Tab-separated table of C-alpha atoms in Angstrom:
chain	number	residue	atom	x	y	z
B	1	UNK	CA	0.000	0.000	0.000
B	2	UNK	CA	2.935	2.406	0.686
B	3	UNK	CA	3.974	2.523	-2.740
B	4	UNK	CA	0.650	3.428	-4.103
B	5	UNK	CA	0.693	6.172	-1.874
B	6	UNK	CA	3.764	7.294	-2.741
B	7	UNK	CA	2.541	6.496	-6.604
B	8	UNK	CA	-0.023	9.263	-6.158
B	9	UNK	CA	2.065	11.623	-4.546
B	10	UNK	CA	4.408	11.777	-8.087
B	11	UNK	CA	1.225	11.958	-9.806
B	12	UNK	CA	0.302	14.695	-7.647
B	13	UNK	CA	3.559	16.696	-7.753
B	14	UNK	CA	3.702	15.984	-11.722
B	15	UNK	CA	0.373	18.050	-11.625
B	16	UNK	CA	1.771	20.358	-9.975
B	17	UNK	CA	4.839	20.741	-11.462
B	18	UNK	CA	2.469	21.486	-15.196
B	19	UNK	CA	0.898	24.283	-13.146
B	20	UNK	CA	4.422	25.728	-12.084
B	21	UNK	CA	5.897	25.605	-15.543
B	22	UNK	CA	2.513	27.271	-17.573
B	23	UNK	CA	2.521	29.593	-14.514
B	24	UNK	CA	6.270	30.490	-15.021
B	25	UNK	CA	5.703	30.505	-19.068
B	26	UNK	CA	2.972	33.337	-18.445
B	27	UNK	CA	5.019	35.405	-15.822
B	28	UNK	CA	7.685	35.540	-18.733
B	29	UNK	CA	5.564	37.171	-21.018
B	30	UNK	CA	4.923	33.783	-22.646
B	31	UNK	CA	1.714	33.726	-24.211
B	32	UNK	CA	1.086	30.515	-25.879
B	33	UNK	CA	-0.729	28.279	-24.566
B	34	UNK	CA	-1.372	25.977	-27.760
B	35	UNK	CA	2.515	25.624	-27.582
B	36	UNK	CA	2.469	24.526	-24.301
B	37	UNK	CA	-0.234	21.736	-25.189
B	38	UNK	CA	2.255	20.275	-27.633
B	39	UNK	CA	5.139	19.691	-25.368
B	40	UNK	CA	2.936	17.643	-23.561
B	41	UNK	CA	0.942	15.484	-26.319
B	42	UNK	CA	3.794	15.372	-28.586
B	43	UNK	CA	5.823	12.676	-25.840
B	44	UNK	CA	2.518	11.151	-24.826
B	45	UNK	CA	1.541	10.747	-28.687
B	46	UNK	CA	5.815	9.445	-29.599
B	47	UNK	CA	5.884	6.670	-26.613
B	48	UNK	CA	2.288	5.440	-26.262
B	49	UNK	CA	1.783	5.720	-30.007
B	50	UNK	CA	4.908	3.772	-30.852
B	51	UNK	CA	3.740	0.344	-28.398
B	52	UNK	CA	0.604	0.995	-30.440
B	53	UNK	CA	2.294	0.400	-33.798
B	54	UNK	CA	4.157	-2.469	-31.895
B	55	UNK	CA	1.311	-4.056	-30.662
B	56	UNK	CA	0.229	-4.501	-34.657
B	57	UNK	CA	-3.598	-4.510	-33.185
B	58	UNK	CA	-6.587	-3.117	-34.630
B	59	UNK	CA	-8.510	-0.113	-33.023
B	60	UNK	CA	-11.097	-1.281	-30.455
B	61	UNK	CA	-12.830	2.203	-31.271
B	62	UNK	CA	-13.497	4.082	-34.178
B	63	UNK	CA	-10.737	7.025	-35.010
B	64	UNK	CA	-13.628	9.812	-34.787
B	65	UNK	CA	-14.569	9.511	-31.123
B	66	UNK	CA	-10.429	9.488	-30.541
B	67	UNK	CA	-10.574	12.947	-32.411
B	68	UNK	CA	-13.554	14.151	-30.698
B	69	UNK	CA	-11.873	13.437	-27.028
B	70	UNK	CA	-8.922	15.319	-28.266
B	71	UNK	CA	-10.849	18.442	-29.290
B	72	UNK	CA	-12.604	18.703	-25.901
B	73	UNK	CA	-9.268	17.691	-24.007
B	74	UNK	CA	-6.963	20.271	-26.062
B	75	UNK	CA	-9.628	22.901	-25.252
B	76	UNK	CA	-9.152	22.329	-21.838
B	77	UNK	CA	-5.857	22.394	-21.646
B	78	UNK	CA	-5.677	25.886	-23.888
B	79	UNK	CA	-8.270	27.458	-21.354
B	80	UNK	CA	-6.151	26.487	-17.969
B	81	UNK	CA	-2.900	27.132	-20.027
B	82	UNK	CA	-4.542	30.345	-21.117
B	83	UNK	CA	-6.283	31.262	-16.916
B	84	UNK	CA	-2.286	31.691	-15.691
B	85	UNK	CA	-2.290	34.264	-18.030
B	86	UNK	CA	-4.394	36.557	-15.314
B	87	UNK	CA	-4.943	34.803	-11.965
B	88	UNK	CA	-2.408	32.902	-9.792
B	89	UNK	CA	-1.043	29.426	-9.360
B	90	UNK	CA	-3.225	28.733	-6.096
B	91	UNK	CA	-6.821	29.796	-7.956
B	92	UNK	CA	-5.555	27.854	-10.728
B	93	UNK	CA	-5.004	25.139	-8.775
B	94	UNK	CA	-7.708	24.583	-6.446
B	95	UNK	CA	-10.038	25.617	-9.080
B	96	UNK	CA	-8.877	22.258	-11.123
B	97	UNK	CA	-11.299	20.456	-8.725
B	98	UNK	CA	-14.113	21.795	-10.423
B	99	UNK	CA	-13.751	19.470	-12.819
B	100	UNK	CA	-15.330	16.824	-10.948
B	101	UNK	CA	-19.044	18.456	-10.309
B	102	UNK	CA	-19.388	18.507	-13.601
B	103	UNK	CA	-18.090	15.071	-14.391
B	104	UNK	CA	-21.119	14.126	-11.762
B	105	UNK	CA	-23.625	16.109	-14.111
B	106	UNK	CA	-22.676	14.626	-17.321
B	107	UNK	CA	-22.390	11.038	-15.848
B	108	UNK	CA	-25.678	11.596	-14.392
B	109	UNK	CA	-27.894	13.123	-16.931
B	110	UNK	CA	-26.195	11.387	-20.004
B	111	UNK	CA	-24.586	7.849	-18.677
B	112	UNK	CA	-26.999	7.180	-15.948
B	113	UNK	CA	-24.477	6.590	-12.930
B	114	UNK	CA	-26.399	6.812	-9.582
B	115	UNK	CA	-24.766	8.392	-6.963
B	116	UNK	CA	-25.595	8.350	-3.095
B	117	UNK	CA	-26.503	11.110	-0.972
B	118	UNK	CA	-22.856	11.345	0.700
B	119	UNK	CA	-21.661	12.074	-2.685
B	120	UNK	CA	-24.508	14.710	-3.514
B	121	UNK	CA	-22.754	16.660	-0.002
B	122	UNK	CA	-19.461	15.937	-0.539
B	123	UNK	CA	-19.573	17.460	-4.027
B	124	UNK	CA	-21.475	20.387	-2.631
B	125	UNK	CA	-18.692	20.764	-0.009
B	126	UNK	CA	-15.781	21.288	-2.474
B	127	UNK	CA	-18.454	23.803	-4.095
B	128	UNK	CA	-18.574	25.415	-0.911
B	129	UNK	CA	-14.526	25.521	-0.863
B	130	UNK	CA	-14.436	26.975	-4.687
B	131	UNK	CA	-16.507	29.423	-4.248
B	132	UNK	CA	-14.170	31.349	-1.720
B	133	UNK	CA	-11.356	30.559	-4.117
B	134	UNK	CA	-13.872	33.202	-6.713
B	135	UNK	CA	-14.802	35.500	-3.409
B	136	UNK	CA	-10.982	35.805	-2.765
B	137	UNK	CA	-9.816	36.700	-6.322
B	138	UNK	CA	-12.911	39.353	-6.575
B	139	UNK	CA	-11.285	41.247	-3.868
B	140	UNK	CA	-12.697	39.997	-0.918
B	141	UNK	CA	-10.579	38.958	1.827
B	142	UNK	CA	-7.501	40.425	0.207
B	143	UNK	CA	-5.414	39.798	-3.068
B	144	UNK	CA	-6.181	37.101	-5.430
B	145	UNK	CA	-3.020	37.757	-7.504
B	146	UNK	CA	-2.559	37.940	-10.961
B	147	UNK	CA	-3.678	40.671	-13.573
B	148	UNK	CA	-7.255	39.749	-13.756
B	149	UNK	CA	-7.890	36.877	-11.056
B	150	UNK	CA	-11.702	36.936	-11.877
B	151	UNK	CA	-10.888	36.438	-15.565
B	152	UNK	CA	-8.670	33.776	-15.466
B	153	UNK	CA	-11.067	31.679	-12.536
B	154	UNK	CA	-13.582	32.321	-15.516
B	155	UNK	CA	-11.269	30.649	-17.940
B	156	UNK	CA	-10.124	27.669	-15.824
B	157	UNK	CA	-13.921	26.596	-14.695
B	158	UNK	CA	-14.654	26.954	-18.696
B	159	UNK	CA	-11.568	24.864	-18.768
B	160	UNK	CA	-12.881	21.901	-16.207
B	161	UNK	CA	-16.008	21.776	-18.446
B	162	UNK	CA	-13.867	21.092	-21.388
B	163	UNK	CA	-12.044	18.338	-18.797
B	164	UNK	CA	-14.801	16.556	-17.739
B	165	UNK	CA	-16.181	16.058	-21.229
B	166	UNK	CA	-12.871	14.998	-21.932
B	167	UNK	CA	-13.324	12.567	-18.719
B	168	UNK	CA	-16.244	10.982	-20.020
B	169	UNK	CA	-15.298	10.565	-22.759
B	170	UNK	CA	-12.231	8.963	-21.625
B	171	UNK	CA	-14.806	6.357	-19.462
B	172	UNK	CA	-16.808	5.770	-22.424
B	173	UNK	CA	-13.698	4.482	-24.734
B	174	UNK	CA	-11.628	2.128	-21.737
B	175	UNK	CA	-14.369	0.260	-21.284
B	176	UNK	CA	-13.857	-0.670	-25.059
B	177	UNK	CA	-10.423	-0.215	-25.358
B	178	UNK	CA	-7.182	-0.649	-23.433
B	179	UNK	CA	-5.019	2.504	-21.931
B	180	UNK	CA	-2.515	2.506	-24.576
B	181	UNK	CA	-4.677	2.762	-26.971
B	182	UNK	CA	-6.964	5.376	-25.807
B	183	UNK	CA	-3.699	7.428	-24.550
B	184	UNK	CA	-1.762	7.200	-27.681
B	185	UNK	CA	-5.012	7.530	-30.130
B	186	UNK	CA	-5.960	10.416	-27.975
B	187	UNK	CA	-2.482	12.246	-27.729
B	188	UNK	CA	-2.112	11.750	-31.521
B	189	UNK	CA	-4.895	13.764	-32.763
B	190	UNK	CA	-4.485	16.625	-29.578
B	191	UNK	CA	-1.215	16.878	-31.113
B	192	UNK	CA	-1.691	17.308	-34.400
B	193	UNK	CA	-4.627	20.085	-33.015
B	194	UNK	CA	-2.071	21.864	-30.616
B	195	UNK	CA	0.170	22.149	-34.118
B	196	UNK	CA	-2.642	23.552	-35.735
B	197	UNK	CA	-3.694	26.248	-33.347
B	198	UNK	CA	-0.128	27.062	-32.420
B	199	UNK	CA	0.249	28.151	-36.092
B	200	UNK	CA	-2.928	29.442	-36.733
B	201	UNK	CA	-2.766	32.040	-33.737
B	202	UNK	CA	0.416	31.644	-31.652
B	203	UNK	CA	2.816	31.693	-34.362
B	204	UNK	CA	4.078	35.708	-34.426
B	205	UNK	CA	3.585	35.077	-29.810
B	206	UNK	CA	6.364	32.538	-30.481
B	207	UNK	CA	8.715	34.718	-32.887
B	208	UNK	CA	8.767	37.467	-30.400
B	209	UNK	CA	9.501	35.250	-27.580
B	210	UNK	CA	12.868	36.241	-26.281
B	211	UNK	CA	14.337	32.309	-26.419
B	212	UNK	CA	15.521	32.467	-22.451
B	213	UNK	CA	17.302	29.484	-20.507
B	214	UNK	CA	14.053	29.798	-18.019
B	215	UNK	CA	11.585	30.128	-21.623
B	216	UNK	CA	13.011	26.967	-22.554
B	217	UNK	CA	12.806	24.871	-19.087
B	218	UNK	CA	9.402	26.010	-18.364
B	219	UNK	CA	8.133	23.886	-21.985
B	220	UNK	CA	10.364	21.302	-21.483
B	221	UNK	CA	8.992	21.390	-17.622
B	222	UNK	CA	5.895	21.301	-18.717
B	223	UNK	CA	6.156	18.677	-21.398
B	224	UNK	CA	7.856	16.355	-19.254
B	225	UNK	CA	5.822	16.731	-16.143
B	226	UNK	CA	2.212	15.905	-18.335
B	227	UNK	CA	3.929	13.203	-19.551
B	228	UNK	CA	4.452	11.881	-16.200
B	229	UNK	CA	1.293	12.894	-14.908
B	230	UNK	CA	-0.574	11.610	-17.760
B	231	UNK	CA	1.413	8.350	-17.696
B	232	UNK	CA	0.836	7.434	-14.131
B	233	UNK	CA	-2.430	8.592	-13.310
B	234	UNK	CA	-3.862	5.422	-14.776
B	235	UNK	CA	-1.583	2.830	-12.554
B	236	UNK	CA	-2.768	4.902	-9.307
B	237	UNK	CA	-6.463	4.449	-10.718
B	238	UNK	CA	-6.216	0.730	-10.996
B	239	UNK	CA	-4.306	0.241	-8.030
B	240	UNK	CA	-6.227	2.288	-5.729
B	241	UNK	CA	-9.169	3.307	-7.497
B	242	UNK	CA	-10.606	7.409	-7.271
B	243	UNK	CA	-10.521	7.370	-3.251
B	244	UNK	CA	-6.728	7.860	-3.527
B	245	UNK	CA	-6.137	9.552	-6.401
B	246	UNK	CA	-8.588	12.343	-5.366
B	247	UNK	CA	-6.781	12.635	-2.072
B	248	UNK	CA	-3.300	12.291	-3.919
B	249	UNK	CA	-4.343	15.317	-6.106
B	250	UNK	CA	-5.196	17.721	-3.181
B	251	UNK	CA	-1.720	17.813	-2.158
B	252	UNK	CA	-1.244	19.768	-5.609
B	253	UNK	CA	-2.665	22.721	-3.863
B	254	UNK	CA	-0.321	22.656	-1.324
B	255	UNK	CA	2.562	22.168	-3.805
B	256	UNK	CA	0.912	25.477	-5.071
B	257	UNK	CA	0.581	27.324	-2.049
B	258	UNK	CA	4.026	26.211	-1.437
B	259	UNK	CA	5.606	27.356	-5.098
B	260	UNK	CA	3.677	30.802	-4.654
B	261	UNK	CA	4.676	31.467	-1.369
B	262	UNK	CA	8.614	30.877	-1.601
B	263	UNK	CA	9.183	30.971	-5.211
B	264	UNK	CA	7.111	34.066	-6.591
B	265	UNK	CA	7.132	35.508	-2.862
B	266	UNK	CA	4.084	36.345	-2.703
B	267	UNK	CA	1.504	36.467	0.119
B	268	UNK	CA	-1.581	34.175	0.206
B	269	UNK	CA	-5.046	35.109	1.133
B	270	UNK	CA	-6.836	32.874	4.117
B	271	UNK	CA	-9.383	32.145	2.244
B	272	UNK	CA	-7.224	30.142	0.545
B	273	UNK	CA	-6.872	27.947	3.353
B	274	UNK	CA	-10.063	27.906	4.456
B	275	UNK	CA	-11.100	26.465	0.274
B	276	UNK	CA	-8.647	24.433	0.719
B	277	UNK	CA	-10.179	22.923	3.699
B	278	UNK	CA	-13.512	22.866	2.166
B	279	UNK	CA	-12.262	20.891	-0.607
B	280	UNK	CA	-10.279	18.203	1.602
B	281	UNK	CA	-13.120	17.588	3.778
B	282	UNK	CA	-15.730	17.408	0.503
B	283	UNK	CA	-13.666	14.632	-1.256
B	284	UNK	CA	-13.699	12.129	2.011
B	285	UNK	CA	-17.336	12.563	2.305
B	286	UNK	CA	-17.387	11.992	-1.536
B	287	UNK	CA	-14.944	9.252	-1.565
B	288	UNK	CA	-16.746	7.827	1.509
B	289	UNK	CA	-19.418	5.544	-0.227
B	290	UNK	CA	-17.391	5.136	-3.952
B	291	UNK	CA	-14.914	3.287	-2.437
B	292	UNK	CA	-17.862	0.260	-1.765
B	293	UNK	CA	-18.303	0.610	-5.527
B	294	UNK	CA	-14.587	0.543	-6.308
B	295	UNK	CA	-14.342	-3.020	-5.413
B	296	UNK	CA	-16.437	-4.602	-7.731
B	297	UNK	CA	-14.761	-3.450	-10.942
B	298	UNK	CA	-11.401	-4.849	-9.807
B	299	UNK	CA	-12.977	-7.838	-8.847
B	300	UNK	CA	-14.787	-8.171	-12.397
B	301	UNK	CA	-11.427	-7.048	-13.986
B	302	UNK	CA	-9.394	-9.892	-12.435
B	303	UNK	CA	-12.016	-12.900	-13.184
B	304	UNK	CA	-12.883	-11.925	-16.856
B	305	UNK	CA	-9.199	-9.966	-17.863
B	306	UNK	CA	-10.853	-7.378	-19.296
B	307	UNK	CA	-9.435	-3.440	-19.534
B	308	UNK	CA	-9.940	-1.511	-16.175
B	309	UNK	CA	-13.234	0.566	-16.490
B	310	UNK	CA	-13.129	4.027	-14.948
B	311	UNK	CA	-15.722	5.040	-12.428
B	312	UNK	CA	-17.733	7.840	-12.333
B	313	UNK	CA	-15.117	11.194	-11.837
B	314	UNK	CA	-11.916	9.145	-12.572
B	315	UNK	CA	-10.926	10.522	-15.596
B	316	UNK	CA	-8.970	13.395	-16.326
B	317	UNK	CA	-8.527	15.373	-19.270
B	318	UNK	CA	-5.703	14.714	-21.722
């Protein structure tokens, strides 16, 4: 069990390290966030698509659903890229957990998954918590940091729509279709998407970019940390199932606190905290009754050797 703790806690601080290096892109005058995309999807498409090719098999799912999860995941990752532009690392951050109240919506209105009353008030909880993430960064309580904190929140919940379309999406496709595939298929197409848009409307952003050591780290930080994160996020799931890997990602937003506070030296507002909080406490009343139902899947995933299906708020964008 230690390991798998210590499995989500890379996963976590490869999340956090992404939010460090598009935060340190923006705060260098960087302003590309399709660019950004690329370093990450470019690995993921290189490695995952090459033990594709190896693997000689045929796709378990038709290429169009593989470029429809790319669009939805690419313009999620442009909108959260695009949110460091004008509010802070910790909004950023602890805003990312938005993602999964809508992932309950969508599961609930269009795939029919039933969820318990704990999970109804957990989820309301970490609603709670985000919503003094928005009161801080409107002024109350003290400095949100960043240009336009209320903008960028705006952009980064737009951007957790995009993610949890992404996510199921992502649940729809392993249930027919192994990691690999779904991860390489995926990253292929987001790729080729990020390429598009990054020459469509980033290309005279790039040319002007004064070509720093610290320009250059913070996309090959970025590309190398969503490679990780994307990478090991689904051995946490199947070893541990969304209980852990829920609770593994809130440590991000200490990461977070911890990169703002010593590395941009800047103050943080107690509200912060006090979200923070909110959130913790809402995703182990949430996680309280899934992890009954996270039993049966592995159980059904052993005896018939089929691909791991994601539950309900697993997934995460691409």
């Amino acid at each position: 069990m230690l390991h798998v703790v210590l499995l989500g806690q890379l996963v976590s601080f490869s999340k956090a390290l992404m939010s460090f290096s598009s935060s340190l892109s923006a705060n260098l005058g960087v302003n590309s966030p399709f660019a950004l995309s690329f370093s990450s999807y470019f690995g993921l498409a290189l490695v995952f698509g090459s033990f594709l090719l190896y693997r000689r098999q045929k796709l378990h799912i038709s290429w169009y659903w593989y470029v429809l999860l790319a669009f939805v995941a690419v313009q999620g990752s442009y909108l959260a890229n695009k949110a460091f532009q004008f509010s802070s690392i910790t909004s950023v951050t602890i805003l990312n957990c938005w993602t999964i109240v809508w992932v309950i919506m969508l599961t609930w209105l269009f795939l029919g998954t039933k969820y318990s009353l704990w999970q109804f008030l957990g989820a309301a909880i970490c609603v709670s918590g985000l919503c003094l993430v928005l009161l801080s960064d409107s002024g109350v309580g003290g400095d949100g940091g960043g240009s336009n904190p209320v903008l960028g929140d705006a952009l980064m919940i737009a951007g957790t729509c995009f993610f949890a379309f992404s996510n199921v999406g992502e649940e729809f496709c392993v249930k027919k279709a192994g990691w690999i595939e779904v991860i390489a298929m995926s990253s292929l197409f987001a790729m080729l998407m990020s390429l598009t848009g990054m020459i469509i409307f980033e290309l005279k952003n790039l040319e002007s970019i004064s070509w720093s050591p610290q320009v250059v780290l913070s996309f090959i930080g970025f590309g190398i940390s969503g490679f990780m994160f994307f990478s090991l996020t689904p051995l946490v799931l199947q070893a541990s199932g969304a209980t852990l890997f829920n609770l593994s990602l809130l440590t991000a937003n200490m990461w977070a606190v911890a990169i703002r506070v010593f590395i941009y030296h800047q103050t943080v507002d107690w509200l912060y905290f006090v979200s923070f909080l909110f959130v913790g406490v809402g995703l182990v009343v949430y996680s309280k009754t899934e992890k009954y139902s996270n039993e049966l899947p592995k159980l059904e995933n052993d005896d018939n050797n089929q691909p791991y299906q994601l539950l309900p708020g697993e997934g995460v964008g691409v």
